[in-house]
Structures are given as structure tokens and as C-alpha cells.
PDB file of C-alpha atoms in Angstrom:
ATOM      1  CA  UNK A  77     -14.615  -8.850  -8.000  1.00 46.00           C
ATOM      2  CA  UNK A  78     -14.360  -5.420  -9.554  1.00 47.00           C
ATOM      3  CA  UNK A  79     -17.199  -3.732 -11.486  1.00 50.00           C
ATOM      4  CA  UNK A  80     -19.891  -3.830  -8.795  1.00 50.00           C
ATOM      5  CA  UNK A  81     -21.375  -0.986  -7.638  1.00 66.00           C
ATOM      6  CA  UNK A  82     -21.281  -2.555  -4.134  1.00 89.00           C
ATOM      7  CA  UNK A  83     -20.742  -5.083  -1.830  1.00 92.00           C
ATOM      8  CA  UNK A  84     -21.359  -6.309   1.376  1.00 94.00           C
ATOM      9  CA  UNK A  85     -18.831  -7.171   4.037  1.00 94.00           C
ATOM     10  CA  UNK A  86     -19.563  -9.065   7.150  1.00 94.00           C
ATOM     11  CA  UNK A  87     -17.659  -8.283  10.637  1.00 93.00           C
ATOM     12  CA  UNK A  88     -17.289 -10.834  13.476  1.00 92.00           C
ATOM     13  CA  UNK A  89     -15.927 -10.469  17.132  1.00 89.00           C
ATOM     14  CA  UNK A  90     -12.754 -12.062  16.169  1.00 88.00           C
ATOM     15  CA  UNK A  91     -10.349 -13.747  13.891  1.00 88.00           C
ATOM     16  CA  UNK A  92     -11.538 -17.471  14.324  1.00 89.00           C
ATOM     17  CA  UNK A  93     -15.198 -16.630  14.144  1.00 93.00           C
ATOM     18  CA  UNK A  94     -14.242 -15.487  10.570  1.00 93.00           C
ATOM     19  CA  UNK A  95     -11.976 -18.239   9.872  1.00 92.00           C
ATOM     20  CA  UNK A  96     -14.652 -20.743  10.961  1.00 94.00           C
ATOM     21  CA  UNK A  97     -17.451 -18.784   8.981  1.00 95.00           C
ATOM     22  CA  UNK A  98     -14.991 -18.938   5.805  1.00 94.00           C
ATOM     23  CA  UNK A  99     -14.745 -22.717   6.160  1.00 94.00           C
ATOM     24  CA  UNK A 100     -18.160 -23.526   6.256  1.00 96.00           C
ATOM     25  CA  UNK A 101     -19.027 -20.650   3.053  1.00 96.00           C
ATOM     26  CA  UNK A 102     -16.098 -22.763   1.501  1.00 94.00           C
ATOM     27  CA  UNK A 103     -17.844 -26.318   2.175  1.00 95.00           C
ATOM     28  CA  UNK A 104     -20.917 -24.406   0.865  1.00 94.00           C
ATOM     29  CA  UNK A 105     -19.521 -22.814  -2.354  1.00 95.00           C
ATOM     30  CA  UNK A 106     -20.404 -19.616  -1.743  1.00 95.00           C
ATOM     31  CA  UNK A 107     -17.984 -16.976  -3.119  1.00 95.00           C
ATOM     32  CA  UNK A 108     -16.640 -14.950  -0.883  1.00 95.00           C
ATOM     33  CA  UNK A 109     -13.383 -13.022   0.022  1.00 94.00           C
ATOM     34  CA  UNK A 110     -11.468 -12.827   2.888  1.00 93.00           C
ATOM     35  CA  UNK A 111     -10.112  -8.853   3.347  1.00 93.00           C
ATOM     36  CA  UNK A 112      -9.035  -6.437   5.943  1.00 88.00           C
ATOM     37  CA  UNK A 113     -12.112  -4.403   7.693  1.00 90.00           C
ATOM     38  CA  UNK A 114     -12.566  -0.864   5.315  1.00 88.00           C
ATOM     39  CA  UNK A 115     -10.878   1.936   6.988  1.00 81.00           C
ATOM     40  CA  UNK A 116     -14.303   4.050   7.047  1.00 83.00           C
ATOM     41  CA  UNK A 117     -15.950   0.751   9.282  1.00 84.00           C
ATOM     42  CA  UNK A 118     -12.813   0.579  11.582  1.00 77.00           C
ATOM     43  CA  UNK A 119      -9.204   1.662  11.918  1.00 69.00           C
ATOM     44  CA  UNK A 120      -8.816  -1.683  14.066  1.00 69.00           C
ATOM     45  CA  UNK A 121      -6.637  -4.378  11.943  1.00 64.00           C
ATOM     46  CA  UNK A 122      -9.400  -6.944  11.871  1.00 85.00           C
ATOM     47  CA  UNK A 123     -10.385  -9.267   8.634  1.00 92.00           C
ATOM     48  CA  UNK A 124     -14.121  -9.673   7.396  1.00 93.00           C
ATOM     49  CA  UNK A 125     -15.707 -11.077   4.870  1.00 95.00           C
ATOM     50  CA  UNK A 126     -17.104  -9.663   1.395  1.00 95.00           C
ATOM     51  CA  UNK A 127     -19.477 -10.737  -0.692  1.00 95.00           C
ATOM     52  CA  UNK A 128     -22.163  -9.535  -3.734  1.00 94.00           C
ATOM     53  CA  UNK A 129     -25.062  -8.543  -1.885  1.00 94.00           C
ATOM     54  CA  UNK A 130     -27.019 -10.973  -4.090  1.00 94.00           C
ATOM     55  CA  UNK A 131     -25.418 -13.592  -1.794  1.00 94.00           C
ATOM     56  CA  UNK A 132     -25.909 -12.051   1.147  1.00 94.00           C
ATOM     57  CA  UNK A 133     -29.230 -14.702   2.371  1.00 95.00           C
ATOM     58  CA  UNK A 134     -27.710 -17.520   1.372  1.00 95.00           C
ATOM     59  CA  UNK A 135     -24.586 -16.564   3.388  1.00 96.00           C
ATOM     60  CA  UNK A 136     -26.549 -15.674   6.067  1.00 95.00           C
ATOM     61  CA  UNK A 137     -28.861 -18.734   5.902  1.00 95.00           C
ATOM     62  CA  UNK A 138     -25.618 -21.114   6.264  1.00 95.00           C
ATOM     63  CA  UNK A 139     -24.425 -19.072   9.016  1.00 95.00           C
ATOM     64  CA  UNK A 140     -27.064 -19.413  11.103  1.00 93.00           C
ATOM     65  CA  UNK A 141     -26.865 -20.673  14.545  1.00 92.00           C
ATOM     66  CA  UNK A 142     -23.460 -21.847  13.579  1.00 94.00           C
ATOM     67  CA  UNK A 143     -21.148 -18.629  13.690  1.00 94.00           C
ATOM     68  CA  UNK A 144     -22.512 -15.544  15.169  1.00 92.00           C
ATOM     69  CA  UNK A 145     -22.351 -12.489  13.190  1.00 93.00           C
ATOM     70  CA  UNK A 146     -21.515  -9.197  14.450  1.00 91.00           C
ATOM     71  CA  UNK A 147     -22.716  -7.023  11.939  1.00 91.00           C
ATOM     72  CA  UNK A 148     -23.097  -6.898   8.262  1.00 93.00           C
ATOM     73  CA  UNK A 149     -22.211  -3.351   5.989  1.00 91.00           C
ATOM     74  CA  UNK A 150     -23.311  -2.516   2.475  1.00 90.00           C
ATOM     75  CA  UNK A 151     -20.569  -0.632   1.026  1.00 87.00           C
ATOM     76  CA  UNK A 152     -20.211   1.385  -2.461  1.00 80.00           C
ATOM     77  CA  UNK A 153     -16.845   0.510  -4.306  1.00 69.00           C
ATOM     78  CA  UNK A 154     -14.334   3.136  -3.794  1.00 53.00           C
TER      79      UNK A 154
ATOM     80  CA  UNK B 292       6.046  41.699  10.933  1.00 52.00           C
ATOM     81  CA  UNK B 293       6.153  42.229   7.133  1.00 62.00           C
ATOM     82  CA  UNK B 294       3.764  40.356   4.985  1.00 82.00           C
ATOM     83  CA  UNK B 295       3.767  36.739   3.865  1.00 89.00           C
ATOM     84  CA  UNK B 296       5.491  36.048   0.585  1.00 92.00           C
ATOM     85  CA  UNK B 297       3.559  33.927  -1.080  1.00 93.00           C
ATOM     86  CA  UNK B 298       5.496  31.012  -3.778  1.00 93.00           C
ATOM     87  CA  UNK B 299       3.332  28.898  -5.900  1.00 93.00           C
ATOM     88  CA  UNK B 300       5.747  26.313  -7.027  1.00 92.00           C
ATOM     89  CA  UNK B 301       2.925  23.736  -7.806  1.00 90.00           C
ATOM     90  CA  UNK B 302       3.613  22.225 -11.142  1.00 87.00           C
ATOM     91  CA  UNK B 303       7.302  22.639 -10.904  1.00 84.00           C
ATOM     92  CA  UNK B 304       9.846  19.680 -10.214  1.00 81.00           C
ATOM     93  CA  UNK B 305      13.222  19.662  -8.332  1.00 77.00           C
ATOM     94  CA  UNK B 306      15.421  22.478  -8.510  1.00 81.00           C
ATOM     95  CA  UNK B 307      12.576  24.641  -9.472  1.00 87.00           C
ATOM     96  CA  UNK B 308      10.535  25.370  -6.133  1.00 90.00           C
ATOM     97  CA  UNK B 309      14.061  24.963  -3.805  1.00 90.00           C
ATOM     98  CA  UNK B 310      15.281  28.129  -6.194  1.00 89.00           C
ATOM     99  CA  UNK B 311      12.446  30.049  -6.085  1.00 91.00           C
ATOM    100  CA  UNK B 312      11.711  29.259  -1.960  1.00 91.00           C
ATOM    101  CA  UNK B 313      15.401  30.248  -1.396  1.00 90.00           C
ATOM    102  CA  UNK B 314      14.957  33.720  -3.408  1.00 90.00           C
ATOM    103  CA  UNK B 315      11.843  34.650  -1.663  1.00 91.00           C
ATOM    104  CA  UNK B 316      13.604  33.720   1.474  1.00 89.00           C
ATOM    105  CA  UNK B 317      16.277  36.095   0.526  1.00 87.00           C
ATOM    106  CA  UNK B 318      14.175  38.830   0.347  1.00 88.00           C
ATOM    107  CA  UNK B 319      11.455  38.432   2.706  1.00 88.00           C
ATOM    108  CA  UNK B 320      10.903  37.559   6.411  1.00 89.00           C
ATOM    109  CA  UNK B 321       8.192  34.976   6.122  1.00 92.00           C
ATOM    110  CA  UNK B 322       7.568  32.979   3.224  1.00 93.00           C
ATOM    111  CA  UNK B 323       4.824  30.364   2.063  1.00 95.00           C
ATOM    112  CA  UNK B 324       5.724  27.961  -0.612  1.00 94.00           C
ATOM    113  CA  UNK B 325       3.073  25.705  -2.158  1.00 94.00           C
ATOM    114  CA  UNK B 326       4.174  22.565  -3.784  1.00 92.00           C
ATOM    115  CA  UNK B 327       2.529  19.689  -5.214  1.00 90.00           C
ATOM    116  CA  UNK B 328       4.684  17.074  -4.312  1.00 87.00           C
ATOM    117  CA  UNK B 329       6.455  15.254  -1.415  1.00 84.00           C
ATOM    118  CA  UNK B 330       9.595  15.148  -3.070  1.00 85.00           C
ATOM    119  CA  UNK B 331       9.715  19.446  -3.316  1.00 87.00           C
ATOM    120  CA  UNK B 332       8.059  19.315   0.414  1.00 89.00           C
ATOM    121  CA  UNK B 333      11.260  17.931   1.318  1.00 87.00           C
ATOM    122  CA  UNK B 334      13.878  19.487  -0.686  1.00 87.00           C
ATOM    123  CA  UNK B 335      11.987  23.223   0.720  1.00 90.00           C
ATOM    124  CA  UNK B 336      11.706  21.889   4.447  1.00 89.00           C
ATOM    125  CA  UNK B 337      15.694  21.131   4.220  1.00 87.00           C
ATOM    126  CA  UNK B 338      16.434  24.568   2.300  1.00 87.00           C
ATOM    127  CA  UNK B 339      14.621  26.390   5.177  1.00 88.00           C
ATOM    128  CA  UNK B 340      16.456  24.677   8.107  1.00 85.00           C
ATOM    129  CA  UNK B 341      19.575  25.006   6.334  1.00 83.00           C
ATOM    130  CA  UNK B 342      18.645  28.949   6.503  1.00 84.00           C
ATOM    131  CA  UNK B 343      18.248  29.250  10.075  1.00 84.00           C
ATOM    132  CA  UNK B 344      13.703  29.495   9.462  1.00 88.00           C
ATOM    133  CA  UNK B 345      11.433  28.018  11.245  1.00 90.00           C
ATOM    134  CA  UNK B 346       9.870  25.549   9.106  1.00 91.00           C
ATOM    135  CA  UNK B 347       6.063  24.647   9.205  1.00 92.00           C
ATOM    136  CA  UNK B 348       4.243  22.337   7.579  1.00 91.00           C
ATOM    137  CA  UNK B 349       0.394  21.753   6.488  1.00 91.00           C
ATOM    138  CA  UNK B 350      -0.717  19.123   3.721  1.00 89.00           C
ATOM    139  CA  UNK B 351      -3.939  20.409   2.238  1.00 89.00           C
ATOM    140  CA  UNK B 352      -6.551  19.192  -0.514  1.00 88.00           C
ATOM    141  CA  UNK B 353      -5.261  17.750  -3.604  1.00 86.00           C
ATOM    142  CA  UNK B 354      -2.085  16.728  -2.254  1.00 87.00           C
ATOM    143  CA  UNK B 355      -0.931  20.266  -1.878  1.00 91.00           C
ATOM    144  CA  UNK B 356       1.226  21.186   0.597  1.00 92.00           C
ATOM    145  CA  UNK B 357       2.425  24.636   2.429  1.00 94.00           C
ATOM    146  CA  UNK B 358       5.430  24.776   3.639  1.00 94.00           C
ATOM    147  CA  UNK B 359       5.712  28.793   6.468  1.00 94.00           C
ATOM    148  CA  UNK B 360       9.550  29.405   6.415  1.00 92.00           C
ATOM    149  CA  UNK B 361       9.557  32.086   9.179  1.00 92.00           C
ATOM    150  CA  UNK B 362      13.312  33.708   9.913  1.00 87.00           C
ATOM    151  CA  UNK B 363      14.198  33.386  13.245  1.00 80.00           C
ATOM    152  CA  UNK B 364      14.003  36.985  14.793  1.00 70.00           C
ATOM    153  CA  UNK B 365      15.324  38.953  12.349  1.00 64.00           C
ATOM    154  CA  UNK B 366      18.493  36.652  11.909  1.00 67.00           C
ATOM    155  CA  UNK B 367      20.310  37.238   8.730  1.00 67.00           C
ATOM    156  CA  UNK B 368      20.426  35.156   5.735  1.00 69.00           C
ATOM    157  CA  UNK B 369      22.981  33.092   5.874  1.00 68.00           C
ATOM    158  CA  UNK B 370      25.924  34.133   3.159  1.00 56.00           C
ATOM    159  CA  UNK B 371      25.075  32.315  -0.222  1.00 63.00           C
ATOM    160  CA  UNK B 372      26.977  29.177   0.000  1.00 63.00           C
ATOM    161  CA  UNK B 373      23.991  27.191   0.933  1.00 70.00           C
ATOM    162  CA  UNK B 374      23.661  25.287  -1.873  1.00 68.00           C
ATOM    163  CA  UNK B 375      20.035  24.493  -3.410  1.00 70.00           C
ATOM    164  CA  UNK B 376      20.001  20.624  -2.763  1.00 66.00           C
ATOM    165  CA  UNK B 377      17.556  18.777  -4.459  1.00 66.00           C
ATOM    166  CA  UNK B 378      17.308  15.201  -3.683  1.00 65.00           C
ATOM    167  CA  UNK B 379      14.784  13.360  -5.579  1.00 61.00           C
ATOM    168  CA  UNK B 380      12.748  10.436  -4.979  1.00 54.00           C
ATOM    169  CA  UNK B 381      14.542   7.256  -4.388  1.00 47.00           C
ATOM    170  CA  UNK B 382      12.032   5.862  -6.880  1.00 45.00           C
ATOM    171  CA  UNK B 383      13.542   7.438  -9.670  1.00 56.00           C
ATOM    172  CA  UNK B 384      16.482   5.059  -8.692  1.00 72.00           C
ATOM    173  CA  UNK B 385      15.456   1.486  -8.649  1.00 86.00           C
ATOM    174  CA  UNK B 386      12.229  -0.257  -8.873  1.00 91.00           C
ATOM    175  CA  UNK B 387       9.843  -0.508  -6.038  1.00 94.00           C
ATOM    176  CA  UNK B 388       9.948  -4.528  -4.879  1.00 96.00           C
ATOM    177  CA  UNK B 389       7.921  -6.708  -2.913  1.00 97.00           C
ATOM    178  CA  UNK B 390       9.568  -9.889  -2.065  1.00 97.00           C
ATOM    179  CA  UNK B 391       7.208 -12.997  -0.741  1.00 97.00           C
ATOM    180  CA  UNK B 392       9.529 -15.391   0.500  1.00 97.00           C
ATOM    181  CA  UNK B 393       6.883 -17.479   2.501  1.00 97.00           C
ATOM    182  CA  UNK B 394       3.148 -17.785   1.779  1.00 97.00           C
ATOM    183  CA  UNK B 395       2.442 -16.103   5.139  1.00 97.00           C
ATOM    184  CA  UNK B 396       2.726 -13.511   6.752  1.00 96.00           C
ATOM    185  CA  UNK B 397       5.012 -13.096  10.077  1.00 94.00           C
ATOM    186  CA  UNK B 398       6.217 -15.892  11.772  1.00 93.00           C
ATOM    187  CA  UNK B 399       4.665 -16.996  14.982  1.00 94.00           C
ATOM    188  CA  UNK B 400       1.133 -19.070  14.032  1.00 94.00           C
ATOM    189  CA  UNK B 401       0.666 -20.283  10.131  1.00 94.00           C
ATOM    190  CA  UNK B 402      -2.847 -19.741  10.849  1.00 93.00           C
ATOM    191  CA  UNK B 403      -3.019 -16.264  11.564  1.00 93.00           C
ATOM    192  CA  UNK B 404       0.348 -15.551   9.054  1.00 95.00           C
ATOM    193  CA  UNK B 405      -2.378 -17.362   6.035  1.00 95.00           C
ATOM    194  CA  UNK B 406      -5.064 -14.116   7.223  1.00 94.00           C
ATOM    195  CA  UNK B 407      -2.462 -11.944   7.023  1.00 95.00           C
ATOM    196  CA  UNK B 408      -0.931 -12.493   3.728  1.00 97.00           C
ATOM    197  CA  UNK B 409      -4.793 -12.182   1.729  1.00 96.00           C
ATOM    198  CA  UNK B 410      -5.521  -9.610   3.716  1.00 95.00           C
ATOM    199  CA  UNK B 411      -1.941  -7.779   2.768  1.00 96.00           C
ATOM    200  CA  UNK B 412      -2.429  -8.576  -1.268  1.00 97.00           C
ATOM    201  CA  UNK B 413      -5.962  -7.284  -1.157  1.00 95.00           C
ATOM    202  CA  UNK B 414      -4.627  -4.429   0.222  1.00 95.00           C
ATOM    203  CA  UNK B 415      -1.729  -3.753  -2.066  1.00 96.00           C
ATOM    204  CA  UNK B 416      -3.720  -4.979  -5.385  1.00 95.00           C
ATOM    205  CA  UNK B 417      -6.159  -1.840  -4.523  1.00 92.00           C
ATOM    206  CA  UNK B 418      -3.919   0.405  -3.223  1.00 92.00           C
ATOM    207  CA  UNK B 419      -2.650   3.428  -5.550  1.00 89.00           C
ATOM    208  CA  UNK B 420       0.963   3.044  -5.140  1.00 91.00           C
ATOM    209  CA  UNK B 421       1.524  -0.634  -7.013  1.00 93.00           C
ATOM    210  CA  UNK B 422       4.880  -2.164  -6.585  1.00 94.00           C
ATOM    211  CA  UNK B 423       6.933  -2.366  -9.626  1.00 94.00           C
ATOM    212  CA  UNK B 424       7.773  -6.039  -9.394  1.00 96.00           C
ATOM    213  CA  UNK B 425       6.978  -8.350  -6.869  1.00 97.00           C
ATOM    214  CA  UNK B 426       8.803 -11.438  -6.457  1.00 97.00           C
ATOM    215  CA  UNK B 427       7.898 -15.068  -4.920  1.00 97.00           C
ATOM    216  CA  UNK B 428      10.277 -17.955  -3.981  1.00 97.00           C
ATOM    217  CA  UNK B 429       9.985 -20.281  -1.153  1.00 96.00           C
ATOM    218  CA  UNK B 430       6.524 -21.408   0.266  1.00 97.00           C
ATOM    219  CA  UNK B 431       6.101 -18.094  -1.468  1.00 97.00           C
ATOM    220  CA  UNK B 432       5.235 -19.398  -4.498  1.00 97.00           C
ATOM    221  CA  UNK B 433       1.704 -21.039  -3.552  1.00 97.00           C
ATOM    222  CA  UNK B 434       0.664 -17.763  -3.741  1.00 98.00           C
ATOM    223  CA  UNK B 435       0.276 -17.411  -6.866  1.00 97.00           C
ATOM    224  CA  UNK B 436      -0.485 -21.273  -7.853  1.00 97.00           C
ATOM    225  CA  UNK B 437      -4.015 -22.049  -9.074  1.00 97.00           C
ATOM    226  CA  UNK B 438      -6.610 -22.290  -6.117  1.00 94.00           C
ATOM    227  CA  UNK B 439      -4.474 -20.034  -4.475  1.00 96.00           C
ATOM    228  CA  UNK B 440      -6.849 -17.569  -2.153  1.00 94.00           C
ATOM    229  CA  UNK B 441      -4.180 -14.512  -3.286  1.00 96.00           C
ATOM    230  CA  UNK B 442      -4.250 -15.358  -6.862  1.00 97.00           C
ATOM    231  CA  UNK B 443      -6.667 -13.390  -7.835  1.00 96.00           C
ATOM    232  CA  UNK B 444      -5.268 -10.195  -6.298  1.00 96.00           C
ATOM    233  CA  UNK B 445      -1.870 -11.339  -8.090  1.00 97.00           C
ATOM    234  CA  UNK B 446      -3.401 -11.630 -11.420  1.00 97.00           C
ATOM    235  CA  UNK B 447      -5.393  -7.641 -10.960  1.00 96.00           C
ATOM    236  CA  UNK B 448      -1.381  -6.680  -9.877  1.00 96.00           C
ATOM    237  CA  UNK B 449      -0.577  -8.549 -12.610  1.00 95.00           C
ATOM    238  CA  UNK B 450      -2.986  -6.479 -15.317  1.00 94.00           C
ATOM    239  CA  UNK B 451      -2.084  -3.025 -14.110  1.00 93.00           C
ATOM    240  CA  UNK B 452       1.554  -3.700 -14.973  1.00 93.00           C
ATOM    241  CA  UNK B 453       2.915  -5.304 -11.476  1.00 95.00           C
ATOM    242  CA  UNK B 454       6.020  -7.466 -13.301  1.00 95.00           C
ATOM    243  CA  UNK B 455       5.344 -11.094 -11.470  1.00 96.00           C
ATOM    244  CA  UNK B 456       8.994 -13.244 -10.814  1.00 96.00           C
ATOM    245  CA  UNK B 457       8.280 -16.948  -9.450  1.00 96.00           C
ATOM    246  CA  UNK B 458      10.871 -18.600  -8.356  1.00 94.00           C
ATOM    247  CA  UNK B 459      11.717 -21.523 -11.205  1.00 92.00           C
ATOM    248  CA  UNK B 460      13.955 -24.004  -8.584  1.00 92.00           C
ATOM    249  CA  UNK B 461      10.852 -23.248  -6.233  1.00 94.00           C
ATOM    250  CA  UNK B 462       8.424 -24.348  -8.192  1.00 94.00           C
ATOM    251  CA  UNK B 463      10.489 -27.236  -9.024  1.00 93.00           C
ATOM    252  CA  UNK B 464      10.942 -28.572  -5.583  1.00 93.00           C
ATOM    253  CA  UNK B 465       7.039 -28.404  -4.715  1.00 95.00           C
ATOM    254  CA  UNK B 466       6.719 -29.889  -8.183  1.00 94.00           C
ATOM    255  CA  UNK B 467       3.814 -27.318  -9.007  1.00 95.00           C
ATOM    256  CA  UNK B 468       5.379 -25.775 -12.374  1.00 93.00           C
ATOM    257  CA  UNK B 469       2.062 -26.948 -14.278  1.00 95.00           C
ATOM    258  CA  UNK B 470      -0.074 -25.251 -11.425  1.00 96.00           C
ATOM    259  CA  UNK B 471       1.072 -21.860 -11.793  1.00 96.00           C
ATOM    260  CA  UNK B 472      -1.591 -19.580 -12.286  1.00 96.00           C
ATOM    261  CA  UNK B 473       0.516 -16.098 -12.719  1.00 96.00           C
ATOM    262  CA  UNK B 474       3.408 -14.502 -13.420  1.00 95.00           C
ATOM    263  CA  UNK B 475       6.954 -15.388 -14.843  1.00 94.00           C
ATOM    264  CA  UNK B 476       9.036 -18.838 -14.099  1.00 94.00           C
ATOM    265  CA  UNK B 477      12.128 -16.818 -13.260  1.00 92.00           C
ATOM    266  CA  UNK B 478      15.863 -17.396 -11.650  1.00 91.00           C
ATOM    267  CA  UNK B 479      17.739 -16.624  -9.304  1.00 92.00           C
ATOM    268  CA  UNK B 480      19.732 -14.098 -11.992  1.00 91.00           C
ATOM    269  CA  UNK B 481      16.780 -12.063 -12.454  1.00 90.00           C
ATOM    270  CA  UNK B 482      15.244 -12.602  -9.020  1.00 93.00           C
ATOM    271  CA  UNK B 483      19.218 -11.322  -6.923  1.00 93.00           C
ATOM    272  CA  UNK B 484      19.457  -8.677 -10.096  1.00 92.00           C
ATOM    273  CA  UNK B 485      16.051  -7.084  -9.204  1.00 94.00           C
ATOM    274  CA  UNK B 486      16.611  -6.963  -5.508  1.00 95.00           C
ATOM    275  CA  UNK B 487      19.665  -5.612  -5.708  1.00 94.00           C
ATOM    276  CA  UNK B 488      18.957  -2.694  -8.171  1.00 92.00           C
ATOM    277  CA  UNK B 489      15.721  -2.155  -5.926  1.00 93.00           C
ATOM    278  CA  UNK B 490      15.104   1.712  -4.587  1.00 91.00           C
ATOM    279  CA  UNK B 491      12.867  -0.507  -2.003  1.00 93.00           C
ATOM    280  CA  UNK B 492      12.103  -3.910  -0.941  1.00 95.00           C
ATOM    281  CA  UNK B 493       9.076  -5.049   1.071  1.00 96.00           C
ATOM    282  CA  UNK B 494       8.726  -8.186   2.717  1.00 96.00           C
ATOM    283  CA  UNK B 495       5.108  -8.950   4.061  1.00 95.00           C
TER     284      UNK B 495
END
């Protein structure tokens, strides 16, 4: 995971939409990690996704129309 | 109003900046110390209280810290038998421990607890302040088994010197010995030893 200049995470309205988004990325293979929102998005404690931005269509693509996305953030590691 | 009396105890560990904030004290009405930890932030804040001062506080940039020791309307110094105390970090004492007896975190819905617990080792395998040994037993262990969503935050505690302690009988009992992906197979000697002698124990 470390090494990257950046990543993307991906925020959803709640818990479950991430939890159901994670299950279908896992059915998918696509690598992903589950982690707590960055401080500098939101002091809220909410979970999101993070992935390479390199996977970020494919993620998208098996997302679609199945779990709606809230918003998606390039960050730079810290 | 006399001017401030300014103390630059940066670089200077326990007695050093108590001594030299309870001089200036002495001598002066209003005194700034700067120190450079949280440890000499302390020890001065007591010191000043102790002296009858008001006692302000302001962290600034670089983890510096002021510490405005204003006394109280003129009021004397108290006579010299306050003593410099210097109480230092409970760190020095024991090792810093987090203990994962479960592979969730809270009680209440597995679901959520499962969320939780990643989202609590990502968070302490990037955090600055690393435990000194963290310790699984219990359902705790599948966190660190192979396939295990945690594991690889365990293993990056793991590299920067985090001592891992799996429970051996634990292991045992969910017959997963040959599926451990990190750490130590330890006992309950070592496991009771290290939480005992520990300056502070977290449990997720």
C-alpha cells in the first residue's frame, strides 16, 4: 500500500453502502482497502474505501447502478 | 507591570526547565517558559500552581509550547520548600500495550465491530505514536491469520518494531497455528507478564 504518491478514496452516505460496495469489489478482485474517512475530507467517524487511482474505472465500472457513490477524492500520501 | 521573563528551556529534560521556571519565578513577576515537550509542560504548569501563578498555556509550531506564569497580584513567593517535582512520562515505566482480545471492535453488532477494528489498525499502523507490543488472544487472533483484512496493517506494525504476541492456546483451539500470518506464538507467561509491567494498555 505504501510508496504511492497517491490514492484515491471513495465516500458513501453510510456504513452499509460501503460494506455492500466492498463485497461486490471483493467478488470482483479488485484491491481495495477498507479505512476511516482522512481527517482533511471529514472529522465525521465514517469508513471509505481506497484504492490506486489506476483502479479507479474499473471500480467505478462495477459499481455502477449497483451502489451509489457519494463522492470520490484523490489524495497525496501524507 | 514589569517585563516578561523570558525561559527557553527547549532542549532540556526533567529537572532542567522546572529549575530554571522556578528561579525566574523567584525573581520576576511574569514569566514565559518555552519547552519542547509535554512531559516539562506539565512538570512547569504544576511548579506554577504550586507557587500561587496563574498558569497559561499555548502549544505552538513544532511542538513547542509556552507556558505565562503570572503571580497573582503581587503575592509573595511562597518560602522555598516547594520542592521542584518532576514527574516523567509514564512511558519511561512500562511498555505501551494494545491488547485485542476479540477480532472486533465494541460489542453490540459483529458487523459494524468487523469496520471498526480495520478501520482502528489502519489507523494505529500509520499513526506516529506505535504501540510497543500489541497482543492478540481470543477471536483476537484472526486478526492476524492469513486472509485476515488487518493483516497487512499488523505486518507494517510488525516492520517498524511493534513486538506481535498471539495467543498459542488460542490458536490452538481455532486450530489455525499453520495459518498465522504474523507475529509470535506466545503464552500466557509472556502475554500476563507484559500486561502487567504495561505503563498503558489499550483495548480496541
Amino acid at each position: 500500500m505504501s510508496g504511492s504518491p497517491s490514492y484515491c478514496v471513495m465516500l458513501f452516505k453510510s456504513v452499509s453502502y460501503v460494506l455492500k460496495a466492498e463485497k461486490i469489489l471483493k467478488k470482483e478482485n479488485l484491491p481495495h482497502k477498507l479505512i476511516p474517512v482522512p481527517k482533511k475530507i471529514s472529522s465525521d467517524c465514517g469508513v471509505c474505501l481506497r484504492f490506486e487511482p489506476n483502479m479507479r474505472e474499473k471500480i467505478e465500472a462495477a459499481l455502477f447502478k449497483k451502489v451509489e457513490i457519494e463522492e470520490i477524492c484523490k489524495l497525496c500520501e501524507q | 507591570m514589569s517585563e516578561i521573563r523570558i525561559v527557553n528551556a527547549t532542549g532540556l529534560v526533567c529537572p532542567q526547565p522546572v529549575v530554571l521556571a522556578k528561579k525566574a519565578i523567584e525573581k520576576n513577576e511574569q514569566v514565559k517558559v518555552i519547552v519542547d515537550n509535554e512531559t516539562a509542560l506539565e512538570n512547569v504548569r504544576r511548579l506554577g500552581t504550586k507557587m500561587g501563578c496563574t498558569v497559561e498555556t499555548q502549544a505552538k509550531a513544532g511542538g513547542l509550547f509556552e507556558i505565562l506564569l503570572t503571580r497573582q497580584g503581587g503575592t509573595p513567593v511562597p518560602s522555598e520548600n516547594v520542592t521542584v517535582a518532576c514527574k516523567t512520562a509514564p512511558a519511561a515505566a512500562g511498555p505501551f500495550v494494545i491488547v485485542c482480545a476479540e477480532d472486533k471492535m465494541g460489542r453490540g453488532n459483529d458487523e459494524l465491530g468487523s469496520v471498526l477494528i480495520r478501520a482502528f489498525m489502519h489507523t494505529i499502523a500509520g499513526q506516529a505514536e506505535k504501540p510497543d507490543v500489541m497482543i492478540f488472544y481470543n477471536t483476537g487472533v484472526k486478526l492476524a491469520l492469513q486472509g485476515s483484512e488487518t493483516l497487512d496493517d499488523i505486518k507494517e506494525l510488525s516492520a517498524a518494531g511493534v513486538e506481535i504476541l498471539v495467543c498459542g492456546t488460542c490458536l490452538n483451539y481455532f486450530e489455525v497455528k499453520d495459518k498465522l500470518g504474523v507475529g509470535v506464538v506466545s503464552n500466557m507467561y509472556d502475554i500476563a507478564q507484559t500486561m502487567s509491567r504495561a505503563s498503558r494498555l489499550l483495548t480496541p
